[in-house]
Short mmCIF file of C-alpha atoms in Angstrom, two decimals:
data_model
loop_
_atom_site.label_atom_id
_atom_site.label_comp_id
_atom_site.label_asym_id
_atom_site.label_seq_id
_atom_site.Cartn_x
_atom_site.Cartn_y
_atom_site.Cartn_z
CA MET A 1 26.26 -37.83 -41.56
CA LEU A 2 28.36 -40.30 -39.59
CA CYS A 3 28.10 -40.92 -35.98
CA ASP A 4 29.99 -38.09 -34.10
CA LYS A 5 31.23 -40.78 -31.54
CA CYS A 6 32.57 -43.74 -33.64
CA GLY A 7 32.93 -42.06 -37.06
CA LYS A 8 31.99 -45.42 -38.71
CA ASN A 9 28.41 -45.72 -38.71
CA PRO A 10 25.92 -43.51 -40.08
CA ALA A 11 24.11 -41.22 -37.46
CA THR A 12 20.32 -42.01 -36.62
CA VAL A 13 20.08 -40.82 -33.18
CA TYR A 14 20.08 -37.16 -32.37
CA TYR A 15 21.21 -36.65 -28.65
CA LYS A 16 20.59 -33.71 -26.56
CA GLN A 17 21.54 -32.98 -22.97
CA VAL A 18 20.82 -30.14 -20.77
CA ILE A 19 22.70 -29.86 -17.47
CA ASN A 20 22.91 -26.46 -15.78
CA GLY A 21 22.05 -24.63 -18.65
CA GLU A 22 24.59 -26.00 -20.90
CA LEU A 23 23.70 -27.82 -23.81
CA THR A 24 25.29 -30.62 -25.39
CA GLU A 25 24.31 -32.12 -28.95
CA GLN A 26 25.48 -35.22 -30.64
CA HIS A 27 24.65 -37.01 -33.67
CA LEU A 28 25.09 -40.90 -32.94
CA CYS A 29 24.88 -44.12 -34.56
CA GLU A 30 22.34 -46.65 -32.63
CA GLU A 31 25.13 -48.57 -31.32
CA CYS A 32 26.85 -45.66 -29.66
CA ALA A 33 23.60 -44.37 -28.57
CA GLY A 34 22.84 -47.61 -26.79
CA ASP A 35 25.97 -47.47 -24.83
CA LEU A 36 25.37 -43.77 -23.93
CA MET A 37 21.96 -44.81 -22.62
CA ASN A 38 23.14 -47.60 -20.97
CA PHE A 39 26.58 -46.24 -19.34
CA GLY A 40 27.58 -42.92 -20.19
CA GLY A 41 24.35 -41.40 -20.49
CA LEU A 42 21.23 -42.33 -18.43
CA GLY A 43 23.34 -44.63 -16.20
CA SER A 44 25.44 -42.11 -14.85
CA PHE A 45 22.80 -39.37 -14.81
CA GLY A 46 20.75 -41.86 -12.59
CA GLN A 47 23.55 -41.56 -9.92
CA LEU A 48 23.96 -37.79 -10.37
CA ASP A 49 23.38 -36.04 -7.03
CA LEU A 50 20.09 -34.39 -8.01
CA ASN A 51 20.46 -32.27 -5.13
CA LYS A 52 23.67 -30.59 -6.01
CA LEU A 53 22.30 -30.28 -9.61
CA PHE A 54 19.30 -28.45 -8.33
CA SER A 55 21.08 -25.83 -5.91
CA GLY A 56 23.65 -25.38 -8.69
CA ALA A 57 20.74 -24.23 -10.64
CA VAL A 58 19.40 -22.08 -7.88
CA GLN A 59 22.64 -20.36 -7.26
CA GLN A 60 23.42 -19.46 -10.88
CA GLU A 61 19.45 -18.04 -10.72
CA SER A 62 20.28 -16.00 -7.34
CA GLY A 63 23.82 -14.67 -8.49
CA ARG A 64 22.00 -12.73 -11.30
CA ARG A 65 21.90 -9.08 -10.37
CA CYS A 66 19.63 -6.32 -11.09
CA PRO A 67 21.34 -4.03 -13.58
CA GLY A 68 19.64 -1.08 -11.87
CA CYS A 69 20.53 -1.53 -8.50
CA GLY A 70 22.83 -4.86 -8.10
CA MET A 71 20.00 -6.68 -6.28
CA THR A 72 19.73 -10.44 -6.38
CA PHE A 73 16.46 -12.30 -6.21
CA ALA A 74 17.74 -14.18 -3.05
CA GLU A 75 17.92 -10.84 -1.38
CA TYR A 76 14.49 -10.10 -2.35
CA ASN A 77 13.50 -13.50 -1.11
CA SER A 78 14.85 -12.71 2.53
CA GLY A 79 13.91 -8.87 2.60
CA GLY A 80 10.82 -9.07 0.84
CA ARG A 81 11.56 -5.54 -0.63
CA LEU A 82 12.88 -4.95 -4.35
CA GLY A 83 15.77 -2.81 -4.93
CA CYS A 84 14.36 -0.54 -7.54
CA SER A 85 11.78 -0.52 -10.30
CA ARG A 86 13.96 -2.30 -12.88
CA CYS A 87 13.90 -5.29 -10.62
CA TYR A 88 10.42 -6.03 -11.94
CA GLN A 89 12.00 -6.51 -15.32
CA ALA A 90 15.28 -8.09 -14.23
CA PHE A 91 13.37 -10.91 -12.17
CA GLU A 92 10.27 -10.90 -14.30
CA ALA A 93 9.97 -14.59 -14.56
CA GLU A 94 10.66 -15.05 -10.65
CA LEU A 95 8.42 -12.46 -9.63
CA ARG A 96 5.25 -13.58 -11.86
CA PRO A 97 4.26 -16.24 -9.43
CA VAL A 98 4.64 -13.69 -6.71
CA ILE A 99 2.42 -11.43 -8.24
CA GLN A 100 0.24 -13.99 -9.13
CA ARG A 101 -0.38 -15.00 -5.60
CA PHE A 102 -0.94 -11.23 -4.30
CA HIS A 103 -2.84 -10.07 -7.14
CA GLY A 104 -4.62 -13.17 -9.11
CA GLY A 105 -2.65 -12.45 -12.34
CA LYS A 106 -4.36 -9.38 -13.64
CA ARG A 107 -3.14 -6.31 -15.26
CA HIS A 108 -3.03 -2.63 -14.22
CA MET A 109 -6.44 -1.20 -14.79
CA GLY A 110 -6.03 1.78 -12.64
CA LYS A 111 -4.82 5.41 -12.94
CA VAL A 112 -2.34 5.75 -16.07
CA LYS A 113 0.93 7.61 -15.69
CA LEU A 114 0.72 10.80 -17.68
CA ILE A 115 3.68 11.26 -20.14
CA ARG A 116 5.49 14.39 -18.60
CA PRO A 117 4.66 17.76 -20.18
CA GLY A 118 7.56 18.75 -22.23
CA GLY A 119 9.22 15.39 -22.37
CA GLY A 120 10.35 15.76 -25.86
CA GLY A 121 7.47 17.84 -27.23
CA SER A 122 5.96 14.88 -28.90
CA VAL A 123 2.24 14.66 -29.86
CA PHE A 124 1.53 12.85 -26.50
CA MET A 125 2.29 16.37 -24.65
CA ASN A 126 -0.67 17.67 -22.89
CA ASN A 127 -2.61 15.00 -24.08
CA PRO A 128 -3.67 12.53 -21.23
CA GLU A 129 -6.13 10.49 -23.73
CA LEU A 130 -3.26 9.89 -26.25
CA ALA A 131 -0.79 9.28 -23.61
CA ASN A 132 -2.77 6.55 -21.97
CA GLN A 133 -3.60 4.64 -25.23
CA ASN A 134 0.22 4.90 -25.77
CA TYR A 135 0.77 2.85 -22.52
CA GLU A 136 -1.93 0.53 -23.43
CA ARG A 137 -0.44 -0.07 -26.66
CA LEU A 138 2.89 -0.61 -24.92
CA ALA A 139 1.62 -3.20 -22.60
CA LEU A 140 -0.55 -5.15 -25.43
CA GLN A 141 2.46 -5.24 -27.37
CA LYS A 142 4.46 -6.94 -24.42
CA GLN A 143 1.60 -9.04 -23.87
CA LEU A 144 1.25 -10.09 -27.91
CA SER A 145 5.17 -10.93 -27.76
CA GLU A 146 4.45 -12.97 -24.57
CA LEU A 147 1.59 -14.92 -25.88
CA ILE A 148 3.37 -15.84 -29.24
CA GLU A 149 6.20 -17.11 -27.47
CA LEU A 150 4.05 -19.32 -25.46
CA GLU A 151 2.40 -20.42 -28.85
CA LYS A 152 -0.99 -19.09 -27.56
CA PHE A 153 -1.89 -17.85 -31.21
CA GLU A 154 -5.67 -17.87 -30.70
CA GLU A 155 -5.29 -15.46 -27.78
CA ALA A 156 -2.38 -13.51 -29.40
CA ALA A 157 -4.67 -12.87 -32.53
CA LYS A 158 -7.34 -11.15 -30.12
CA VAL A 159 -4.46 -9.06 -28.73
CA ARG A 160 -3.33 -8.00 -32.15
CA ASP A 161 -6.95 -6.96 -33.12
CA LYS A 162 -7.01 -4.77 -29.92
CA ILE A 163 -3.66 -3.17 -30.88
CA ARG A 164 -5.15 -2.49 -34.49
CA ALA A 165 -8.19 -0.76 -32.83
CA LEU A 166 -6.02 1.00 -30.55
CA ASP A 167 -4.10 2.34 -33.33
CA LYS A 168 -7.13 3.50 -35.13
CA ALA A 169 -8.00 5.47 -32.05
CA MET A 170 -4.87 6.80 -31.40
CA GLN A 171 -4.52 7.86 -34.95
CA SER A 172 -7.78 9.85 -34.89
CA ALA A 173 -6.84 11.28 -31.38
CA ALA A 174 -3.66 12.54 -32.93
CA ALA A 175 -5.36 14.07 -35.95
CA LYS A 176 -7.32 15.73 -33.67
CA ALA A 177 -4.54 16.85 -31.53
CA GLN A 178 -2.75 18.18 -34.60
CA SER A 179 -5.73 20.22 -35.69
CA ASP A 180 -6.04 21.52 -32.33
CA GLN A 181 -2.44 22.79 -32.22
CA THR A 182 -1.92 23.71 -36.05
CA GLY A 183 1.21 23.50 -37.35
CA LYS A 184 2.83 21.02 -34.90
CA ALA A 185 3.96 18.08 -36.34
CA GLY A 186 2.94 14.87 -34.67
CA ASP A 187 3.01 11.49 -36.51
CA VAL A 188 2.25 8.62 -34.38
CA ARG A 189 3.25 5.28 -35.52
CA MET B 1 11.94 24.24 1.04
CA THR B 2 12.92 25.09 4.73
CA ALA B 3 11.93 22.55 7.42
CA VAL B 4 9.91 24.07 10.14
CA ASN B 5 9.59 21.51 12.90
CA GLY B 6 6.76 21.68 14.81
CA ALA B 7 4.83 24.87 13.69
CA ALA B 8 1.33 25.04 14.05
CA GLY B 9 1.38 22.54 16.63
CA ILE B 10 1.57 19.44 14.05
CA THR B 11 3.78 17.41 16.43
CA THR B 12 2.43 18.76 19.95
CA LEU B 13 -1.52 19.39 19.81
CA PRO B 14 -3.93 16.80 19.71
CA TYR B 15 -5.94 18.59 16.82
CA VAL B 16 -6.53 16.76 13.75
CA ALA B 17 -9.16 16.98 10.87
CA TRP B 18 -10.31 13.54 11.22
CA ALA B 19 -11.61 14.29 14.92
CA GLU B 20 -14.27 16.34 13.74
CA PRO B 21 -17.76 14.60 13.50
CA GLN B 22 -18.86 13.88 9.89
CA ASP B 23 -21.50 11.01 10.13
CA GLU B 24 -24.39 11.17 12.14
CA ARG B 25 -24.39 7.54 12.74
CA GLN B 26 -21.17 7.95 14.63
CA ILE B 27 -19.67 4.67 13.98
CA VAL B 28 -16.95 5.48 11.28
CA VAL B 29 -14.27 7.78 12.81
CA SER B 30 -12.01 8.32 9.73
CA THR B 31 -11.37 7.53 6.24
CA ARG B 32 -7.92 7.33 4.95
CA LEU B 33 -6.36 6.55 1.36
CA ARG B 34 -2.54 6.23 0.37
CA LEU B 35 -0.79 6.04 -2.72
CA ALA B 36 2.86 4.20 -3.10
CA ARG B 37 4.78 5.86 -5.73
CA ASN B 38 8.57 5.61 -6.62
CA LEU B 39 10.84 7.51 -8.78
CA THR B 40 12.20 6.08 -12.01
CA GLY B 41 15.85 5.04 -11.93
CA LYS B 42 16.50 5.66 -8.34
CA PRO B 43 16.82 2.51 -5.71
CA PHE B 44 14.01 2.12 -3.59
CA PRO B 45 14.52 3.84 0.10
CA ASN B 46 15.88 0.42 1.51
CA ARG B 47 19.08 0.50 -0.86
CA LEU B 48 19.74 4.18 -0.45
CA SER B 49 22.72 5.33 2.04
CA ASP B 50 21.36 8.05 4.33
CA ALA B 51 23.30 10.64 2.59
CA GLU B 52 21.43 9.65 -0.99
CA ALA B 53 17.93 9.40 1.09
CA GLU B 54 18.69 12.87 2.40
CA GLN B 55 19.67 14.23 -1.20
CA LEU B 56 16.47 12.65 -2.69
CA GLY B 57 14.26 13.71 0.05
CA ARG B 58 15.21 17.37 -0.54
CA GLU B 59 14.39 16.87 -4.15
CA MET B 60 10.97 15.24 -3.76
CA ALA B 61 10.12 18.18 -1.12
CA GLU B 62 10.78 20.85 -3.90
CA ALA B 63 8.01 19.04 -5.97
CA LEU B 64 5.67 19.77 -3.34
CA PRO B 65 2.56 22.22 -4.60
CA GLN B 66 3.71 26.06 -3.97
CA GLY B 67 1.73 27.95 -1.65
CA GLU B 68 -0.56 25.58 0.14
CA GLY B 69 1.06 25.85 3.39
CA TRP B 70 3.03 22.57 3.39
CA GLN B 71 5.13 21.81 6.23
CA VAL B 72 8.18 19.49 5.68
CA LEU B 73 9.43 17.75 9.02
CA ARG B 74 12.94 16.07 8.96
CA LEU B 75 12.14 13.02 11.09
CA ASP B 76 15.52 12.46 12.69
CA GLU B 77 15.19 15.93 14.06
CA LEU B 78 12.20 15.44 15.84
CA LEU B 79 12.15 14.46 19.38
CA GLU B 80 10.65 10.99 19.92
CA ARG B 81 7.46 12.26 21.67
CA GLU B 82 6.86 14.57 18.33
CA ARG B 83 7.07 11.53 16.38
CA GLY B 84 4.71 9.62 18.52
CA VAL B 85 2.50 12.26 18.13
CA LEU B 86 2.62 12.15 14.39
CA LEU B 87 1.90 8.29 14.96
CA GLU B 88 -1.13 8.76 16.98
CA LYS B 89 -2.41 11.25 14.55
CA HIS B 90 -2.12 8.88 11.86
CA LEU B 91 0.04 11.37 9.84
CA LEU B 92 2.85 8.43 9.49
CA SER B 93 3.63 4.96 9.97
CA ARG B 94 5.38 2.86 12.56
CA ASP B 95 7.54 1.66 9.72
CA ILE B 96 9.10 4.92 8.77
CA LEU B 97 10.23 5.32 12.46
CA GLN B 98 12.56 2.40 12.23
CA HIS B 99 15.22 4.71 10.45
CA THR B 100 14.72 8.15 10.70
CA ARG B 101 17.72 9.52 8.62
CA GLY B 102 17.02 10.90 5.27
CA ARG B 103 13.21 10.57 6.19
CA LEU B 104 10.90 13.22 5.86
CA LEU B 105 7.28 14.08 6.50
CA ALA B 106 5.20 16.62 4.57
CA VAL B 107 1.77 17.88 5.94
CA ASN B 108 -0.71 20.31 4.74
CA THR B 109 -2.04 23.26 7.08
CA ALA B 110 -5.41 21.27 7.47
CA GLN B 111 -3.65 18.16 8.07
CA THR B 112 -5.79 16.02 5.62
CA LEU B 113 -2.83 15.48 3.39
CA ALA B 114 0.58 14.04 4.48
CA ILE B 115 3.51 12.72 2.22
CA MET B 116 6.02 10.28 3.99
CA LEU B 117 9.19 10.74 1.80
CA ASN B 118 11.71 7.43 1.55
CA GLU B 119 9.51 5.38 3.73
CA GLU B 120 9.09 1.67 2.19
CA ASP B 121 8.62 3.41 -1.44
CA HIS B 122 9.92 6.82 -2.15
CA LEU B 123 6.52 8.48 -1.69
CA ARG B 124 3.53 7.36 0.47
CA ILE B 125 0.93 9.91 -0.40
CA GLN B 126 -2.16 9.87 2.09
CA ALA B 127 -5.32 11.70 2.58
CA ILE B 128 -7.13 11.15 5.63
CA LEU B 129 -10.82 12.64 6.34
CA PRO B 130 -12.96 12.46 9.05
CA GLY B 131 -16.30 10.00 8.89
CA LEU B 132 -16.84 7.78 5.71
CA GLN B 133 -15.53 9.83 2.84
CA PRO B 134 -13.61 7.62 0.36
CA GLU B 135 -14.68 9.43 -2.72
CA ALA B 136 -13.93 12.89 -1.36
CA ALA B 137 -10.49 11.75 -0.15
CA TRP B 138 -9.76 10.23 -3.37
CA ARG B 139 -10.33 13.38 -5.31
CA GLU B 140 -7.95 14.99 -2.87
CA LEU B 141 -5.39 12.34 -3.01
CA SER B 142 -5.84 11.82 -6.96
CA ALA B 143 -5.27 15.94 -7.41
CA LEU B 144 -2.00 15.71 -5.21
CA ASP B 145 -0.56 12.87 -7.18
CA ASP B 146 -1.14 14.64 -10.24
CA GLN B 147 0.50 17.92 -9.04
CA LEU B 148 3.49 15.54 -7.87
CA ALA B 149 3.53 13.64 -11.32
CA ALA B 150 3.97 16.79 -13.03
CA LYS B 151 7.22 17.13 -11.53
CA LEU B 152 8.59 13.78 -10.65
CA ASP B 153 8.92 10.77 -12.87
CA PHE B 154 7.02 8.06 -11.41
CA ALA B 155 8.10 4.39 -11.90
CA TYR B 156 5.23 2.98 -14.01
CA ASP B 157 4.71 0.07 -16.24
CA GLY B 158 1.65 -0.64 -18.53
CA ARG B 159 1.05 -4.05 -17.01
CA LEU B 160 2.06 -3.85 -13.74
CA GLY B 161 1.02 -0.30 -13.14
CA TYR B 162 2.91 1.74 -10.48
CA LEU B 163 5.96 0.12 -9.18
CA THR B 164 6.42 -0.49 -5.70
CA ALA B 165 9.28 -1.81 -3.39
CA CYS B 166 6.95 -4.66 -2.31
CA PRO B 167 5.03 -6.30 -5.13
CA SER B 168 1.76 -6.43 -2.69
CA ASN B 169 1.26 -2.57 -3.56
CA LEU B 170 1.68 -2.92 -7.28
CA GLY B 171 -0.97 -1.33 -9.81
CA THR B 172 -2.63 1.43 -8.30
CA GLY B 173 -0.67 1.52 -5.22
CA LEU B 174 -3.68 2.38 -3.38
CA ARG B 175 -4.78 1.23 0.26
CA ALA B 176 -7.85 2.47 1.05
CA SER B 177 -8.94 1.94 4.79
CA VAL B 178 -11.80 3.12 7.24
CA MET B 179 -11.46 3.37 10.68
CA LEU B 180 -14.62 2.15 12.61
CA HIS B 181 -15.82 1.74 16.27
CA LEU B 182 -17.66 -1.66 16.50
CA SER B 183 -18.06 -1.92 20.29
CA GLY B 184 -21.86 -3.54 19.53
CA LEU B 185 -20.61 -6.31 17.47
CA GLN B 186 -17.60 -7.01 19.59
CA LEU B 187 -19.87 -7.14 22.70
CA LEU B 188 -22.26 -9.54 20.90
CA GLY B 189 -19.06 -11.82 19.56
CA LYS B 190 -19.95 -11.19 16.07
CA LEU B 191 -16.71 -9.80 14.75
CA ASP B 192 -14.84 -13.16 14.04
CA GLY B 193 -17.57 -13.87 11.32
CA ILE B 194 -17.45 -10.49 9.62
CA PHE B 195 -13.77 -10.34 9.28
CA ARG B 196 -13.86 -13.72 8.00
CA GLN B 197 -16.27 -12.74 5.31
CA LEU B 198 -14.23 -9.41 4.75
CA ALA B 199 -11.28 -11.56 3.90
CA GLN B 200 -13.23 -13.56 1.32
CA ALA B 201 -13.70 -10.11 -0.21
CA GLY B 202 -9.99 -9.38 -0.55
CA PHE B 203 -10.32 -7.09 2.67
CA THR B 204 -8.08 -6.80 5.87
CA VAL B 205 -8.97 -5.93 9.18
CA ARG B 206 -6.31 -4.45 11.49
CA GLY B 207 -6.09 -2.53 14.65
CA VAL B 208 -5.74 1.10 14.74
CA TYR B 209 -1.92 1.55 14.04
CA GLY B 210 -1.99 -0.66 10.80
CA GLU B 211 -0.34 -3.78 10.30
CA GLY B 212 0.37 -5.92 13.11
CA SER B 213 -1.24 -3.90 15.74
CA GLU B 214 -4.18 -5.10 17.95
CA SER B 215 -7.45 -3.44 18.30
CA ARG B 216 -7.96 -0.76 20.93
CA GLY B 217 -11.03 0.92 22.16
CA GLY B 218 -13.21 -1.12 20.15
CA LEU B 219 -11.68 0.58 16.95
CA PHE B 220 -10.73 -1.08 13.68
CA GLN B 221 -9.41 -0.66 10.45
CA ILE B 222 -10.66 -2.23 7.25
CA SER B 223 -8.56 -2.03 4.14
CA ASN B 224 -8.26 -3.51 0.40
CA GLN B 225 -5.84 -6.02 0.15
CA VAL B 226 -5.44 -6.13 -3.89
CA THR B 227 -4.05 -3.24 -5.48
CA LEU B 228 -3.50 -4.72 -9.14
CA GLY B 229 -6.18 -5.51 -11.78
CA CYS B 230 -8.85 -3.35 -10.59
CA SER B 231 -9.38 0.70 -10.92
CA GLU B 232 -9.16 3.19 -7.92
CA GLU B 233 -12.80 3.71 -8.09
CA GLU B 234 -13.77 0.03 -8.08
CA ILE B 235 -11.33 -0.25 -5.02
CA ILE B 236 -13.11 2.66 -3.17
CA SER B 237 -16.69 1.72 -4.13
CA ARG B 238 -16.13 -1.93 -3.00
CA LEU B 239 -14.80 -0.59 0.29
CA ARG B 240 -18.08 1.83 0.75
CA GLU B 241 -20.24 -1.07 -0.03
CA LEU B 242 -18.30 -3.13 2.69
CA VAL B 243 -18.47 -0.61 5.16
CA GLU B 244 -22.00 0.42 4.72
CA GLU B 245 -22.89 -3.03 4.98
CA ILE B 246 -20.97 -3.22 8.32
CA ILE B 247 -22.28 0.04 9.82
CA THR B 248 -25.96 -1.73 9.45
CA GLN B 249 -24.88 -4.61 11.15
CA GLU B 250 -23.54 -2.60 14.02
CA GLN B 251 -26.55 -0.48 14.26
CA GLN B 252 -28.56 -3.92 14.58
CA ALA B 253 -26.33 -4.88 17.27
CA ARG B 254 -26.62 -1.67 19.08
CA ASP B 255 -30.61 -1.77 18.59
CA TRP B 256 -30.50 -5.41 20.05
CA LEU B 257 -28.51 -4.31 23.10
CA LYS B 258 -30.67 -1.12 23.65
CA THR B 259 -33.91 -3.05 23.60
CA ASN B 260 -32.63 -6.08 25.49
CA ARG B 261 -29.90 -5.12 27.62
CA ARG B 262 -30.55 -1.45 28.20
CA ASP B 263 -29.87 -1.42 32.05
CA TRP B 264 -26.56 -3.23 31.51
CA LEU B 265 -25.80 -0.77 28.82
CA GLU B 266 -26.55 2.40 30.58
CA ASP B 267 -24.74 1.03 33.87
CA LYS B 268 -21.72 0.20 31.80
CA ILE B 269 -21.81 3.57 30.14
CA GLY B 270 -22.62 5.67 33.33
CA ARG B 271 -19.71 3.86 35.20
CA ALA B 272 -17.30 4.68 32.26
CA VAL B 273 -18.21 8.39 32.41
CA GLY B 274 -17.90 8.11 36.13
CA VAL B 275 -14.29 6.62 35.84
CA LEU B 276 -13.09 9.39 33.14
CA ALA B 277 -14.60 12.10 35.28
CA GLY B 278 -13.28 10.85 38.56
CA ALA B 279 -10.38 8.77 38.33
CA HIS B 280 -6.99 10.02 39.67
CA LEU B 281 -5.24 7.21 37.98
CA LEU B 282 -5.66 5.96 34.83
CA THR B 283 -3.72 3.48 32.70
CA GLY B 284 -3.73 3.69 28.88
CA LYS B 285 -5.70 0.49 28.52
CA GLU B 286 -8.50 1.54 30.89
CA ALA B 287 -8.57 4.93 29.50
CA MET B 288 -9.25 3.62 25.90
CA GLU B 289 -11.74 0.88 27.23
CA GLN B 290 -13.87 3.71 29.16
CA ILE B 291 -13.71 5.64 26.22
CA SER B 292 -15.16 3.01 24.04
CA TRP B 293 -18.08 2.73 26.29
CA VAL B 294 -18.55 6.48 26.45
CA ARG B 295 -18.08 6.55 22.44
CA LEU B 296 -21.01 3.77 22.14
CA GLY B 297 -23.25 6.05 24.68
CA VAL B 298 -22.80 9.41 22.68
CA ALA B 299 -23.56 7.41 19.40
CA MET B 300 -26.63 5.82 20.83
CA GLY B 301 -27.91 8.89 22.58
CA LEU B 302 -27.51 7.54 25.93
CA CYS B 303 -24.49 9.97 26.94
CA ASP B 304 -24.71 13.72 26.58
CA LYS B 305 -21.64 14.55 28.86
CA ILE B 306 -19.15 14.92 25.85
CA ASP B 307 -19.46 14.88 22.04
CA TRP B 308 -17.93 13.00 19.24
CA ARG B 309 -15.22 15.96 18.54
CA GLU B 310 -14.42 16.08 22.29
CA LEU B 311 -14.01 12.45 22.78
CA ASN B 312 -11.90 12.05 19.86
CA LEU B 313 -9.31 14.74 21.10
CA LEU B 314 -9.56 13.17 24.42
CA MET B 315 -8.61 9.68 22.87
CA LEU B 316 -5.65 11.52 21.53
CA SER B 317 -4.58 13.67 24.60
CA VAL B 318 -4.34 10.49 27.01
CA GLN B 319 -1.88 8.81 24.76
CA THR B 320 1.54 8.80 26.22
CA PRO B 321 3.23 10.92 23.48
CA PHE B 322 0.88 13.83 24.06
CA LEU B 323 1.15 13.38 27.93
CA LEU B 324 5.04 13.58 27.45
CA THR B 325 4.29 16.64 25.31
CA THR B 326 1.92 18.22 27.98
CA ALA B 327 4.60 17.47 30.74
CA GLY B 328 7.33 18.75 28.68
CA ARG B 329 9.52 15.76 29.86
CA GLU B 330 9.79 12.27 30.41
CA LEU B 331 7.33 10.66 33.07
CA ALA B 332 7.44 7.72 35.18
CA PRO B 333 4.47 5.16 34.78
CA GLN B 334 2.51 6.49 37.78
CA GLU B 335 2.94 10.07 36.78
CA ARG B 336 1.70 9.18 33.20
CA ASP B 337 -1.67 7.60 34.88
CA ALA B 338 -1.94 10.63 37.10
CA LEU B 339 -1.67 13.02 34.31
CA ARG B 340 -3.79 10.91 32.04
CA ALA B 341 -6.27 10.87 34.75
CA LYS B 342 -6.53 14.66 35.34
CA ILE B 343 -6.58 15.39 31.39
CA ALA B 344 -9.78 13.09 31.16
CA ARG B 345 -11.36 14.79 34.30
CA GLN B 346 -10.95 18.19 32.50
CA TYR B 347 -12.41 16.83 29.30
CA MET B 348 -15.43 15.56 31.30
CA ALA B 349 -15.70 18.68 33.22
CA GLN B 350 -16.26 20.76 30.23
#
């Protein structure tokens, strides 16, 4: 591969730059890479107005709106109240430290919401035990994907084991529910 | 559901369930538990227009358990003094009174259960009982929560629990609080240390009217701060442990006073009885101070002029909203002080 800039020498340096979330990638020869580092790259970066860069990033962040109610995180910051329950998903990353500060980063251990009777006629109907396990499983799955994303594989393996154990428990609970209400289909995956 | 404002004296009479005597130690006045709940897919009340709030309020009121004598009050249709009465009875919060359009209060006949609709959260469900009864209050509250959950779709997340307008209420959405009379510890200057310890245990101390209010009449509210990461039962048993410990300390303070400052104490209590029984002008602040002395006397067996229940009703009756209700009109400050003194004399003469 030849240098992206001069097109003459072989490219030996991979140059990646992220400004305001915009990624630029270049494959350069040593000579051109040196130029960039000294003048076009680091040199000019050193003279960038960092405040502007930072506030730009913040503006971009606060401009994002919750799809549920249209609230921005800046509005939450000034009022202290979220706009709807979907805000928790929309601003998950921003809220994580807030929740950590209030509650110490633990997960819900209290009363589990029951899946509403008549809501689709699933096997969860009128079966609080199974409904609780289902919520538990949903939460664990979310936890698992987070841990994998963070490359915390050891913890992820523990969560995966919990999910497997839960699956077994759910299968036997579902089988029991099935035998209780004979004839009704209820396959839990 | 029709709104019957003020029926059965909910917004006029000083009677409340929590005024009853429950605990012979006579230190804890009441236990109040509340749950914050919201509806899936609806903006929180602060993002609703008045018309939307009214519509949603009606829908939520439909979900109230049938046949249990629930009264639904439209807060914007109440007189200011009626709203004040509900506040004094701890059936609603100061916050909900900041904007009353589309805001409702549902109260059961016994006045032990109340639901604020469209306060900070769509539903603020509370149970309030006399004395130290967090377990019983939780049973009632949780059962009501279940009944409502059968008809309403509450916003919930497996990891964060019940989703609330303020992240400080996430998870259980449970705020469990106990109102105590701690005048012994107050007299001995021991409260600051205890409150610091409570803060370390994740509990806060507030005045009688909740957030930001100061203490009156030696009464304090202790409540949990953390709502996520622990079960409701853990919150409740922790609260009971802490309150039992504070009760023991308050009893020790009272014993010390009785042993070492008996004359002084009996003089204070006797004078307070004298003021309440004989004054013709009584400010709200002085009434609360004298009631606190008499309360201490009643609890310590040093005063039998009035009992715990009547004292609670007296405390309510001398608050301004009740005075205005009794008079049926606005009162100038001196008229209030005169009426307050008259009511106190009547209570003490019984």
